[in-house]
mmCIF file of C-alpha atoms and ligand atoms in Angstrom:
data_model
loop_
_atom_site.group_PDB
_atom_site.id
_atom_site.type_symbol
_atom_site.label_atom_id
_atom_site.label_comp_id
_atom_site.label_asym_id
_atom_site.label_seq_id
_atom_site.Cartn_x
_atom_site.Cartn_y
_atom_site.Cartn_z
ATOM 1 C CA UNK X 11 0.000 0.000 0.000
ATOM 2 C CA UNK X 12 1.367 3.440 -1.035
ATOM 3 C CA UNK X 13 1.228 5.924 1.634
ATOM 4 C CA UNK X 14 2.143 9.842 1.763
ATOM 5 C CA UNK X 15 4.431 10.122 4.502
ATOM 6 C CA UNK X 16 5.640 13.490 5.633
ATOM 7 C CA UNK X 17 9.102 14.230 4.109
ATOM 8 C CA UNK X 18 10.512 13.183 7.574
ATOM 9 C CA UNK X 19 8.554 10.464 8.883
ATOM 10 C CA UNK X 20 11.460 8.298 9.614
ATOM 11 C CA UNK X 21 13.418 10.445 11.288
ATOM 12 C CA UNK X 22 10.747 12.302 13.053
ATOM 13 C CA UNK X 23 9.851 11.817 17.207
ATOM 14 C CA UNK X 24 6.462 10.660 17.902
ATOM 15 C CA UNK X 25 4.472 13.426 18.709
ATOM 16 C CA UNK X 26 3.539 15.117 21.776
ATOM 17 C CA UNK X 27 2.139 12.782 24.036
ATOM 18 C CA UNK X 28 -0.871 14.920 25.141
ATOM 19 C CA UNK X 29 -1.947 16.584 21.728
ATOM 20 C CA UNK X 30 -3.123 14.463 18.186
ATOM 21 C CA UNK X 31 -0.660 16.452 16.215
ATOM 22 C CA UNK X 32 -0.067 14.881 12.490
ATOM 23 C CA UNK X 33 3.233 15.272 10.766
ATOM 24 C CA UNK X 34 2.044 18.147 8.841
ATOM 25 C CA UNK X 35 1.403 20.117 12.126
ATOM 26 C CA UNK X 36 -2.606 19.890 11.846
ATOM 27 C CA UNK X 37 -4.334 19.078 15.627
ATOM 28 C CA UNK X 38 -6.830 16.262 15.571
ATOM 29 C CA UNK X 39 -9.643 17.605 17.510
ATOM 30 C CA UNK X 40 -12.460 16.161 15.559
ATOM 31 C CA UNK X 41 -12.958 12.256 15.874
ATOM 32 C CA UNK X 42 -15.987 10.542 13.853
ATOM 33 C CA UNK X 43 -16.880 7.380 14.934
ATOM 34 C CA UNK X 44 -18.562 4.659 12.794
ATOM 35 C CA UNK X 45 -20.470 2.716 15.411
ATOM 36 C CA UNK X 46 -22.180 0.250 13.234
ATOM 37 C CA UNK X 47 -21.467 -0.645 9.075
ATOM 38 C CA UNK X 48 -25.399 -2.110 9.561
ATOM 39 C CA UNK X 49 -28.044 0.798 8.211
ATOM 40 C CA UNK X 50 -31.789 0.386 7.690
ATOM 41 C CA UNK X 51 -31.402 1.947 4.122
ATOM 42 C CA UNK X 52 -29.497 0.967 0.874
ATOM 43 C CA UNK X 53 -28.684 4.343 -0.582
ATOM 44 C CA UNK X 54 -27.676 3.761 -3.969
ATOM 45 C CA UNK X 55 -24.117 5.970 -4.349
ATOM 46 C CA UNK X 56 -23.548 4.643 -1.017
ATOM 47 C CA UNK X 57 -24.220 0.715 -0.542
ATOM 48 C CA UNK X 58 -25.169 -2.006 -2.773
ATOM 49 C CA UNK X 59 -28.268 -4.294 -2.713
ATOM 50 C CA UNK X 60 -26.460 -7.131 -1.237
ATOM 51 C CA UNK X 61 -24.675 -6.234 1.290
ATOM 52 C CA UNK X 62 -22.137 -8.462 3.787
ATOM 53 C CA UNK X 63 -22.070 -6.504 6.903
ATOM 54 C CA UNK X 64 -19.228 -7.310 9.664
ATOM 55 C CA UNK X 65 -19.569 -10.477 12.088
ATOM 56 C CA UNK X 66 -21.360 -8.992 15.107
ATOM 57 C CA UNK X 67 -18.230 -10.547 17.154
ATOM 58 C CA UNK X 68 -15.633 -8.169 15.689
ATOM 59 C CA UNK X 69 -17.681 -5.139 16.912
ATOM 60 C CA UNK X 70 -16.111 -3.205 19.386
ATOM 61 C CA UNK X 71 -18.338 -3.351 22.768
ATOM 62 C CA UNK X 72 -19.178 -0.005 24.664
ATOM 63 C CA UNK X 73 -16.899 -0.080 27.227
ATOM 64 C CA UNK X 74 -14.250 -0.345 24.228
ATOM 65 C CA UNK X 75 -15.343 2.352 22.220
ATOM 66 C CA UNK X 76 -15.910 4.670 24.858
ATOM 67 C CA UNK X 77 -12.678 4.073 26.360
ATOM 68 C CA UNK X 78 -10.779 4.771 22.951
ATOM 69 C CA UNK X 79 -13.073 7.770 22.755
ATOM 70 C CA UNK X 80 -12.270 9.038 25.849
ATOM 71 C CA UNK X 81 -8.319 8.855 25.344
ATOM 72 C CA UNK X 82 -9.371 10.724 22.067
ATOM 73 C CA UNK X 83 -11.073 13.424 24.401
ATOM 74 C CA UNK X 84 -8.050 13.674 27.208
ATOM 75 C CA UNK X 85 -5.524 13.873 23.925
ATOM 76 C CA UNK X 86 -7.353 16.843 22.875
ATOM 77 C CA UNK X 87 -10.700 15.669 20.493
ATOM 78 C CA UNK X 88 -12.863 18.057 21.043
ATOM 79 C CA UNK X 89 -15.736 16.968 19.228
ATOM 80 C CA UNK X 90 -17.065 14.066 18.918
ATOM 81 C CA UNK X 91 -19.679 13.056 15.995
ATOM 82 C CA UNK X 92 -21.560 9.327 15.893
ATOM 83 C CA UNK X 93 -22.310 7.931 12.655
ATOM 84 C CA UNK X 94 -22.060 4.468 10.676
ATOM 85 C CA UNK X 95 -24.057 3.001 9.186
ATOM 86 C CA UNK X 96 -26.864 4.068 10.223
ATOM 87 C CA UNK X 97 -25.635 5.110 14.124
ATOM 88 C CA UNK X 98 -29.235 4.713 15.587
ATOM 89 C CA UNK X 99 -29.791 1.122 14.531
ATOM 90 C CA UNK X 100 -27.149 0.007 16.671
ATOM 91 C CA UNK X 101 -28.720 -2.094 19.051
ATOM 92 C CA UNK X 102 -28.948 0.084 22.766
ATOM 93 C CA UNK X 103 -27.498 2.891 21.502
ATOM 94 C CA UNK X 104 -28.488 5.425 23.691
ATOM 95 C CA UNK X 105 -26.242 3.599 26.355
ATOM 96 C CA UNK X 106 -23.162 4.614 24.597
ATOM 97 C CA UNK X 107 -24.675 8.386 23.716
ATOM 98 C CA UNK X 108 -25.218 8.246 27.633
ATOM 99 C CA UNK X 109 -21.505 7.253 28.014
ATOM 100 C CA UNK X 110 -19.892 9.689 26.437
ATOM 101 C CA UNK X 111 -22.008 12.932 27.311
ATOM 102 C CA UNK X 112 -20.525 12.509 30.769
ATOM 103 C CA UNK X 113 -17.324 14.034 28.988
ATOM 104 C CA UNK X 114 -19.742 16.728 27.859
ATOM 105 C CA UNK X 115 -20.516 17.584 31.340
ATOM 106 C CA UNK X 116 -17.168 17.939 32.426
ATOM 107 C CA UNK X 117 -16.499 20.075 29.378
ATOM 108 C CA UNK X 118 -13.510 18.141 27.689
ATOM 109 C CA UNK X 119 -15.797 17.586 25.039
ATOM 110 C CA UNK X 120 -17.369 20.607 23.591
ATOM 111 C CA UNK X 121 -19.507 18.733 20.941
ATOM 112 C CA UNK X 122 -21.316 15.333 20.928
ATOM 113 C CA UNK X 123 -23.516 15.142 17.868
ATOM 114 C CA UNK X 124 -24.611 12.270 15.065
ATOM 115 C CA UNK X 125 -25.270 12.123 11.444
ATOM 116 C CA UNK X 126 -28.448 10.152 11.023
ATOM 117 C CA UNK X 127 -30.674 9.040 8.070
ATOM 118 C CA UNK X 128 -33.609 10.227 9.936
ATOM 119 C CA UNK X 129 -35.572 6.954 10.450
ATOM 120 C CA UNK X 130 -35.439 6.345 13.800
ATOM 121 C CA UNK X 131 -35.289 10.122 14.999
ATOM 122 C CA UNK X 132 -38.891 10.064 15.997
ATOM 123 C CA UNK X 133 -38.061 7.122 18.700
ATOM 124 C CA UNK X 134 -34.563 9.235 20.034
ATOM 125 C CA UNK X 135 -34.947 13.177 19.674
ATOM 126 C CA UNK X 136 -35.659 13.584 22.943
ATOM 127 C CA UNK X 137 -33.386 11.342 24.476
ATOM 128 C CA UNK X 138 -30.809 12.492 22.405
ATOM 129 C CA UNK X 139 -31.860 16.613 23.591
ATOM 130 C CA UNK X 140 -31.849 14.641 27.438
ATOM 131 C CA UNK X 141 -28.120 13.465 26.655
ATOM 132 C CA UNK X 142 -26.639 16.753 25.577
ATOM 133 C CA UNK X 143 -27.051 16.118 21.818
ATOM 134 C CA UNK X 144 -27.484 19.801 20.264
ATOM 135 C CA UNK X 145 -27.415 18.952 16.313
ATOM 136 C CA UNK X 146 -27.823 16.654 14.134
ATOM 137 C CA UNK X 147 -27.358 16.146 10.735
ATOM 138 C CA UNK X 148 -29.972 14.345 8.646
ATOM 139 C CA UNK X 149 -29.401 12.897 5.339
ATOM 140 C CA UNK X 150 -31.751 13.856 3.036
ATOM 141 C CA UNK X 151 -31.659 13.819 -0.799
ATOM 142 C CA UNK X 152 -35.472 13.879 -2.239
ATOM 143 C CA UNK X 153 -38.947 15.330 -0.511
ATOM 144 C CA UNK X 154 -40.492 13.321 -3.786
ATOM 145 C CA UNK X 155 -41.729 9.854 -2.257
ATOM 146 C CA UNK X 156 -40.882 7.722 -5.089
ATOM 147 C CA UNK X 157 -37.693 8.856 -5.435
ATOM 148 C CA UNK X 158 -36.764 8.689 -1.943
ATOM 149 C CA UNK X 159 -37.491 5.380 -2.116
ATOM 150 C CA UNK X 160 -35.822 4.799 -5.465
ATOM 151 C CA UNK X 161 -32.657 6.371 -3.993
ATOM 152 C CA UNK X 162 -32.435 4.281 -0.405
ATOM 153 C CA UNK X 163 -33.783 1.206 -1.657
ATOM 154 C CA UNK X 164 -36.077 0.809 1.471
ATOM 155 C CA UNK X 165 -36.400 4.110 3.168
ATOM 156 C CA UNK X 166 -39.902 5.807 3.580
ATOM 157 C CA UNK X 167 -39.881 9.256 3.235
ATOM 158 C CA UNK X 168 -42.816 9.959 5.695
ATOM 159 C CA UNK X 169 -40.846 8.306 8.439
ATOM 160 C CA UNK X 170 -37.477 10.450 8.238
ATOM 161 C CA UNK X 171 -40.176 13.444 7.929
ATOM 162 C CA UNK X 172 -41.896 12.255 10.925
ATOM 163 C CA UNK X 173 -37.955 11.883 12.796
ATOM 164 C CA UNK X 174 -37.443 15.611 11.075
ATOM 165 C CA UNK X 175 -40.483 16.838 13.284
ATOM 166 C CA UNK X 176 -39.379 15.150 16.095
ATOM 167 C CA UNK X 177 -36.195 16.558 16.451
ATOM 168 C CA UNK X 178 -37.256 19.726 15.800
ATOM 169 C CA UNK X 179 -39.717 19.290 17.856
ATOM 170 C CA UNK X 180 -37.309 18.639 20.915
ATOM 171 C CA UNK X 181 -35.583 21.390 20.200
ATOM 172 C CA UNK X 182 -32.644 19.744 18.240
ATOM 173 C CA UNK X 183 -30.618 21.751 15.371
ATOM 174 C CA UNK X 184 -30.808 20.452 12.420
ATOM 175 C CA UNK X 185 -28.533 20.165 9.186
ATOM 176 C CA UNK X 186 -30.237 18.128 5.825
ATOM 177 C CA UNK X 187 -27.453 17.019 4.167
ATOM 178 C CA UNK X 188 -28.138 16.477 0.694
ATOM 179 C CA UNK X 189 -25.524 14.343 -1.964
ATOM 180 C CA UNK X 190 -26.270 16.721 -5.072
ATOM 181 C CA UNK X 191 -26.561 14.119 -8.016
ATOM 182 C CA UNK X 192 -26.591 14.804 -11.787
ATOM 183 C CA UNK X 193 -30.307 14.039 -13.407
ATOM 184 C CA UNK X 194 -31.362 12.662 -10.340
ATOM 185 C CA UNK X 195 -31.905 15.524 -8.229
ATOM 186 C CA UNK X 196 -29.971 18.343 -9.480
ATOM 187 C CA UNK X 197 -33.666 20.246 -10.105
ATOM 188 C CA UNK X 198 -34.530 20.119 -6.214
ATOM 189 C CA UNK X 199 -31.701 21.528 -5.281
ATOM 190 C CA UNK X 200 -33.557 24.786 -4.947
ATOM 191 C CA UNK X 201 -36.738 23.838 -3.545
ATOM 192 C CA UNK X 202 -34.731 21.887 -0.478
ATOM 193 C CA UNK X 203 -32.500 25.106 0.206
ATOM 194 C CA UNK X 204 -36.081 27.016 0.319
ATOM 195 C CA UNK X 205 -37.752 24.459 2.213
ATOM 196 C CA UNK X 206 -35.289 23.457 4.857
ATOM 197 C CA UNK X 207 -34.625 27.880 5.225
ATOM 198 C CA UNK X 208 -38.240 27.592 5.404
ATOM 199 C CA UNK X 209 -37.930 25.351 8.537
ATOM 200 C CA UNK X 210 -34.581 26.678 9.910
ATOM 201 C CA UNK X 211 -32.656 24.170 8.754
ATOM 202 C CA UNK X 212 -29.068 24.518 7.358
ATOM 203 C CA UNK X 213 -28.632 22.652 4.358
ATOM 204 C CA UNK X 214 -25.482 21.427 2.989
ATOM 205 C CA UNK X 215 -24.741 20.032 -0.432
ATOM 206 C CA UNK X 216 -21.941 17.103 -0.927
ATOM 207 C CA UNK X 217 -20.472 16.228 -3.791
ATOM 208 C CA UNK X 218 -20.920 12.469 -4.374
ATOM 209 C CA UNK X 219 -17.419 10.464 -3.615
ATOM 210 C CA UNK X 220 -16.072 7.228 -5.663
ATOM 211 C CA UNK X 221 -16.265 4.923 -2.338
ATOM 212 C CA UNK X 222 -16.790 1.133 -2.439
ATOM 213 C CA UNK X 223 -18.370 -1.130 -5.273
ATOM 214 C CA UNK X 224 -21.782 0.323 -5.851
ATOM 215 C CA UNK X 225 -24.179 -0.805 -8.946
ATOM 216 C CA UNK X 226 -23.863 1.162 -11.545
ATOM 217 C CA UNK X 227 -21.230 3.540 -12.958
ATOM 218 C CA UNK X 228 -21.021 6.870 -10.773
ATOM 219 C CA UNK X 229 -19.273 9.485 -13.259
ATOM 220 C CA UNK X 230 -22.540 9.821 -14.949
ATOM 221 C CA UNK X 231 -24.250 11.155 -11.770
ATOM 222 C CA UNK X 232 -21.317 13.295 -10.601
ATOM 223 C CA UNK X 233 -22.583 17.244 -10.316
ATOM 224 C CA UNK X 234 -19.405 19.659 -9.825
ATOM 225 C CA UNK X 235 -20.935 21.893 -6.608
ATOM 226 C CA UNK X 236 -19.129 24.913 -8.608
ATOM 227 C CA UNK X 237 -21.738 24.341 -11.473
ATOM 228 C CA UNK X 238 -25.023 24.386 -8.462
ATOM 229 C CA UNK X 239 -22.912 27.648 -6.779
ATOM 230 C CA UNK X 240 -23.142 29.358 -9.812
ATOM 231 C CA UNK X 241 -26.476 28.597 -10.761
ATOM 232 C CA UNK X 242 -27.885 29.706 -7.279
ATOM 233 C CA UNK X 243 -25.727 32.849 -7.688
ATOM 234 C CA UNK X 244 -27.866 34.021 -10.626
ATOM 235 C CA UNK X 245 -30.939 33.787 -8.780
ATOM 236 C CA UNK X 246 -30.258 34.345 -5.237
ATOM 237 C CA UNK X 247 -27.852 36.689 -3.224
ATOM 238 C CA UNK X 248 -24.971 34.503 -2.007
ATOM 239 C CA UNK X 249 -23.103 36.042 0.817
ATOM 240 C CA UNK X 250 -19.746 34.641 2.283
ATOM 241 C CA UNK X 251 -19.921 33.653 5.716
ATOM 242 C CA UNK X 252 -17.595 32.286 8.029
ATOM 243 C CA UNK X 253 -19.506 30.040 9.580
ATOM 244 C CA UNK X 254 -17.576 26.599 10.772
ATOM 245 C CA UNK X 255 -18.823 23.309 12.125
ATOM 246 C CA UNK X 256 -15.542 21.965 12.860
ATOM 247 C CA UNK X 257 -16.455 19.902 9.720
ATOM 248 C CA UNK X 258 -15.341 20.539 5.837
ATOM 249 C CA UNK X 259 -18.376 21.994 4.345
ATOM 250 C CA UNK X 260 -17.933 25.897 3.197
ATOM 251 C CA UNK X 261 -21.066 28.360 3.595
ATOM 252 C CA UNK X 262 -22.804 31.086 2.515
ATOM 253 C CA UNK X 263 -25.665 32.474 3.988
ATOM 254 C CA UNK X 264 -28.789 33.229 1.407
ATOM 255 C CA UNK X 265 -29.529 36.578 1.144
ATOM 256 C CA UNK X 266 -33.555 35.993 0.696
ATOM 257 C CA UNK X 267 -34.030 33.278 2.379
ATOM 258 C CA UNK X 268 -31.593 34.730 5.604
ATOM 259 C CA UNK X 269 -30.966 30.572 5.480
ATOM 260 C CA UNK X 270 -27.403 28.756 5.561
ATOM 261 C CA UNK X 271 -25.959 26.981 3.082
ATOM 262 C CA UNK X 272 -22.470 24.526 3.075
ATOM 263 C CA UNK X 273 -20.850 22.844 0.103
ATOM 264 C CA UNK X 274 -19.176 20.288 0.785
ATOM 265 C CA UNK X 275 -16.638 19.750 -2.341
ATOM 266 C CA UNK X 276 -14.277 16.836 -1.612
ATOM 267 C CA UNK X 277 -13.496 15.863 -5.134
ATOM 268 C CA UNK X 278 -13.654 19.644 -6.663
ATOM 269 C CA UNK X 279 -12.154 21.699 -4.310
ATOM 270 C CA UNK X 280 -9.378 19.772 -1.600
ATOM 271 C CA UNK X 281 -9.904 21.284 1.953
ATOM 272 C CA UNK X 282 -7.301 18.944 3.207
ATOM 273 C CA UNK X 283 -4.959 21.854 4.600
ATOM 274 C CA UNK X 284 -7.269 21.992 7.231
ATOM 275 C CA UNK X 285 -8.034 18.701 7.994
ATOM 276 C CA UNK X 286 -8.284 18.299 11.867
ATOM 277 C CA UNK X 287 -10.407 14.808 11.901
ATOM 278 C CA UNK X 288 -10.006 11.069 11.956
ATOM 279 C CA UNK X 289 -12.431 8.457 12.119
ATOM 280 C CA UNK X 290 -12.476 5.114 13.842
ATOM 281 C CA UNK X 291 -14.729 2.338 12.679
ATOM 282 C CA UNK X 292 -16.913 0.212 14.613
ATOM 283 C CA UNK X 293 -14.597 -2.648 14.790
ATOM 284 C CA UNK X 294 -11.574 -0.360 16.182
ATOM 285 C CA UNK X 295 -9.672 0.502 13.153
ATOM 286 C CA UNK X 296 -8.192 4.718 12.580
ATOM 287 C CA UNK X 297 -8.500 5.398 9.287
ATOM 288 C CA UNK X 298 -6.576 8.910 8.819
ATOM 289 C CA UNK X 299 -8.369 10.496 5.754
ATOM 290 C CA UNK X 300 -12.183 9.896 4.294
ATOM 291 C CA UNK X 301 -10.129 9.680 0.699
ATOM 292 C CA UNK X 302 -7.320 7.043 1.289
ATOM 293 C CA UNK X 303 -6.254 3.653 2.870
ATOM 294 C CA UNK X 304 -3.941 4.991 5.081
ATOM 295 C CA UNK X 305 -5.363 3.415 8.685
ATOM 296 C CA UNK X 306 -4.480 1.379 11.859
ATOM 297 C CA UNK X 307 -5.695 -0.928 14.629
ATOM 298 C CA UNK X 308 -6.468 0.270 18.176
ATOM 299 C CA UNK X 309 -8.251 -2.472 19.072
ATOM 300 C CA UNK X 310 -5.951 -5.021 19.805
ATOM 301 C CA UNK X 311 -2.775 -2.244 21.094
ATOM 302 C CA UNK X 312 -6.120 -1.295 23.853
ATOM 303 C CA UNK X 313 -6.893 -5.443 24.602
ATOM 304 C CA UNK X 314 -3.133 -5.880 25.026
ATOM 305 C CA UNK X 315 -1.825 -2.993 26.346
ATOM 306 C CA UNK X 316 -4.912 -1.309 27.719
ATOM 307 C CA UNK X 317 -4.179 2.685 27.184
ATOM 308 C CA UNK X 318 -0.386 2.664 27.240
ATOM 309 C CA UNK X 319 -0.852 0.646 24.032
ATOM 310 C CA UNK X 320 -3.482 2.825 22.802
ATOM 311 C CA UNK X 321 -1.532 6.089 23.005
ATOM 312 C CA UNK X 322 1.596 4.209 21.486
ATOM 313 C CA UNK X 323 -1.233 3.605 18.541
ATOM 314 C CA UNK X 324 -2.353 7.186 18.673
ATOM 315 C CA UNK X 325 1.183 8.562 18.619
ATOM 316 C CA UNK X 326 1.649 6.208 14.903
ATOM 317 C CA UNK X 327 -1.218 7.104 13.866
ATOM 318 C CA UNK X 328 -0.183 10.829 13.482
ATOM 319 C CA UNK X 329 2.767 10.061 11.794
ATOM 320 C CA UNK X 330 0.639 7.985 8.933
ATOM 321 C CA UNK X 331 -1.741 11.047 8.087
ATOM 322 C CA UNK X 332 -1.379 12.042 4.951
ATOM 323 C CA UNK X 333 -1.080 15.451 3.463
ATOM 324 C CA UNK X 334 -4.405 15.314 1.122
ATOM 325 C CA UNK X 335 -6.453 13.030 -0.775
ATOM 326 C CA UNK X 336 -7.611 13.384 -4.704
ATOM 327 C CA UNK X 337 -10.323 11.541 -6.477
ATOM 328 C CA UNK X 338 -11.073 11.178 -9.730
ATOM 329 C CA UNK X 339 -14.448 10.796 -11.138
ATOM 330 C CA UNK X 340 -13.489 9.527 -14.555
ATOM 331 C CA UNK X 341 -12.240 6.185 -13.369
ATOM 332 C CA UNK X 342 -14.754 3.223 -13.776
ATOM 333 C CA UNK X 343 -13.700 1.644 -10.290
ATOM 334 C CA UNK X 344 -13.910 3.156 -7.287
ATOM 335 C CA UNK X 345 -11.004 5.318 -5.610
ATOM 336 C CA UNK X 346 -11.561 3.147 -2.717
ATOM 337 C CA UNK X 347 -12.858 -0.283 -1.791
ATOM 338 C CA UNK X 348 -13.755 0.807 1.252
ATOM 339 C CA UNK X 349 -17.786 1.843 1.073
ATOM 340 C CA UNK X 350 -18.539 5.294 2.989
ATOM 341 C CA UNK X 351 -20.428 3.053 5.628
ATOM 342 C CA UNK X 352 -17.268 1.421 7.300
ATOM 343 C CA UNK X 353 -16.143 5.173 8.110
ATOM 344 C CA UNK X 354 -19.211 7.165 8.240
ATOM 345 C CA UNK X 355 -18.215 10.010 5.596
HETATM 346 N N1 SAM Z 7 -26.623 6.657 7.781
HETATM 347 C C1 SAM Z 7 -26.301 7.972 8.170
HETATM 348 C C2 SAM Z 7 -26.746 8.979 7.128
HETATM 349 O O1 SAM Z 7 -27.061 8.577 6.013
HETATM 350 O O2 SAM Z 7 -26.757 10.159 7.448
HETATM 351 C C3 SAM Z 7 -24.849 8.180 8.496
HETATM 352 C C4 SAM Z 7 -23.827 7.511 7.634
HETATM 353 S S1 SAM Z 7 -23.741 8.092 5.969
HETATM 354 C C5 SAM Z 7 -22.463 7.093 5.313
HETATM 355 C C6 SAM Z 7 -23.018 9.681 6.182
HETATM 356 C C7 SAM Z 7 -23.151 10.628 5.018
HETATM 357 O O3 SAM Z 7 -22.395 10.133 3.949
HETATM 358 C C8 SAM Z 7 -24.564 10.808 4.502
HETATM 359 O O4 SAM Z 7 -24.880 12.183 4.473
HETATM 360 C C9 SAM Z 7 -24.512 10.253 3.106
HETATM 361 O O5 SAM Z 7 -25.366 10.929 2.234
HETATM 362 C C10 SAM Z 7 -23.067 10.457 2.752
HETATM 363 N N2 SAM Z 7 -22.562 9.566 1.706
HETATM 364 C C11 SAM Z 7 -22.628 8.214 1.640
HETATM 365 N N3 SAM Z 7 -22.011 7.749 0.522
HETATM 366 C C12 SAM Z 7 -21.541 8.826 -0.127
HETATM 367 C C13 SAM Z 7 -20.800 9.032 -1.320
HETATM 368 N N4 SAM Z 7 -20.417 8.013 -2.089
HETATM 369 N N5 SAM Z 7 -20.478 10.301 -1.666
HETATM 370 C C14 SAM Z 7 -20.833 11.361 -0.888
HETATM 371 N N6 SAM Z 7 -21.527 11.241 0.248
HETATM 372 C C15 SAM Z 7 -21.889 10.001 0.635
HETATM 373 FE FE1 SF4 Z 8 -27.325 3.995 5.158
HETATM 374 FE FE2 SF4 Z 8 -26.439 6.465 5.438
HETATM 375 FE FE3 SF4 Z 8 -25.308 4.821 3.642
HETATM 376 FE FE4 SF4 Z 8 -27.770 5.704 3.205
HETATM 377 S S1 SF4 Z 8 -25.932 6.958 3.309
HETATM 378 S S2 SF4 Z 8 -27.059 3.556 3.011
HETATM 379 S S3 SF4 Z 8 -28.585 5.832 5.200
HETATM 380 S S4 SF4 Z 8 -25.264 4.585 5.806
#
């Protein structure tokens, strides 16, 4: 495997045993944790039909993952954000969220939050709202019916609605986060912006990313967010804002609708000078950037070594971050085998 080292990884000390610094001098303060690869939905760009999800035996347990989280925390992770999978299918989940929001009340973490497909928001909003949750993200990429169930596979539109309402309801944030696809739903790009404004909502657009074997070819689909920028820009007033989440996306803030929207523009625009985040997959395993292989095991350094192996693990990890990824829609095969489930996006 081919991996971007810094210029003088061999040479260099391990970092600073208290602070996630990478060998480009970025701090990791943002961890994003895949706690399940299982999800309720197939979403076409991101799964396909048949999927073989992991052995329920090679998932970390609770006490694991919040124990690697919480070294994450005392290292300097600031914020914290649950996804998967589908995070809130994971069987008992709430005990984890519970888990880790104790770090929120001593104020090591700043930010616990979760990207969710909506479906079982109704059941959690107010548990989550009871467990220090403030936002969440909800993936959302149609309000037509038939294509929302076109583009999941099994997803019900009225249901994620119904979660929408609930968390809005308990007096969540919210961010839809749509994947902007060519001729599928490049035309409701405008109607979600005015809809979620409508609602409050932030809405942020993503450029659809070559990861893991899907059906079909996805360079047909791929919309440039440039081209959708643009586009808005004739219509709408488009004022720079400097609005962060911690997170990639860049916004502007919509001059009649007084709403917020992010782009998020991973393979048109590289924001990897920046980069402050890792993400750990349910089964223990660091991968340093969304776009490449580059990754490691804390699982068995934690079993072995407890956290003295773990922060040995940490300390490699930072050297193994690379610089920046680049993608390339053109190619038939994926960039990656790895499908945006295992790591959570
Ligand atoms: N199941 C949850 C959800 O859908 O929000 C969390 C996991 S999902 C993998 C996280 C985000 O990744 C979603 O917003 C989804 O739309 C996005 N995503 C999945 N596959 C993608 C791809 N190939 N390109 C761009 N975004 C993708
Ligand atoms: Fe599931 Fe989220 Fe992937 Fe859709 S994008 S299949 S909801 S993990």
């Amino acid at each position: 495997m081919k991996m971007d080292l810094p210029i003088n990884a061999t040479t260099q000390s391990a970092p600073h045993k208290t602070r996630l610094t990478d060998g480009f001098g970025r701090n990791v303060t943002y961890l994003r944790v895949s706690v399940t690869d299982r999800c309720d939905f197939r979403c076409t760009y991101c799964m396909s039909e048949n999927m073989t999800f992991l052995p329920k035996r090679d998932v970390l347990s609770f006490e694991e993952l919040s124990e690697i989280v919480g070294r994450f925390i005392q290292r300097g992770v600031t914020k914290v954000r649950l996804t998967g999978g589908e995070p809130l299918v994971r069987r008992d989940i709430m005990a984890l969220i519970a888990r880790l929001s104790k770090y929120l009340d001593g104020g090591q973490l700043k930010e616990l939050t979760l990207t969710t497909n909506g479906s079982q928001l109704a059941r959690y909003a107010s548990q989550l709202v009871d467990n220090g949750v403030r936002r969440v993200n909800v993936s959302l990429d149609t309000l037509e019916e038939d294509k929302f169930a076109r583009i999941t596979r099994r997803g019900r539109l009225k249901q994620v609605l119904a979660g929408i309402d609930a968390a809005d309801a308990a007096g969540l944030n919210i961010k839809i986060n749509m994947v902007a696809m060519r001729g599928f739903n490049d035309m409701e790009i405008e109607p979600m912006m005015v809809w979620a404004h409508g609602r409050g909502f932030d809405l942020t657009l993503i450029e659809e990313m070559p990861l893991g074997e899907v059906s079909g070819n996805r360079s047909g689909s791929f919309l440039p967010l440039r081209e959708v920028h643009d586009q808005l820009a004739g219509k709408y007033r488009l004022e720079k804002i400097e609005h962060k989440t911690g997170g990639p996306a860049r916004f502007v803030r919509i001059g009649e609708t007084g709403g917020r929207l992010g782009f998020i523009t991973p393979m048109s625009h590289i924001f990897c000078e920046s980069c402050n985040r890792v993400r750990l997959t349910c089964t223990g395993r660091l991968y340093l950037c969304l776009g490449k292989e580059n990754n490691l095991d804390l699982r068995e350094p934690l079993r072995q070594k407890g956290l003295a192996g773990l922060d040995e693990a940490l300390d490699k990890a930072m050297i193994l971050k690379p610089q920046g990824h680049d993608f390339d829609h053109s190619r038939k095969h994926p960039a990656l085998d790895r499908h945006m489930s295992v790591t959570g996006g």
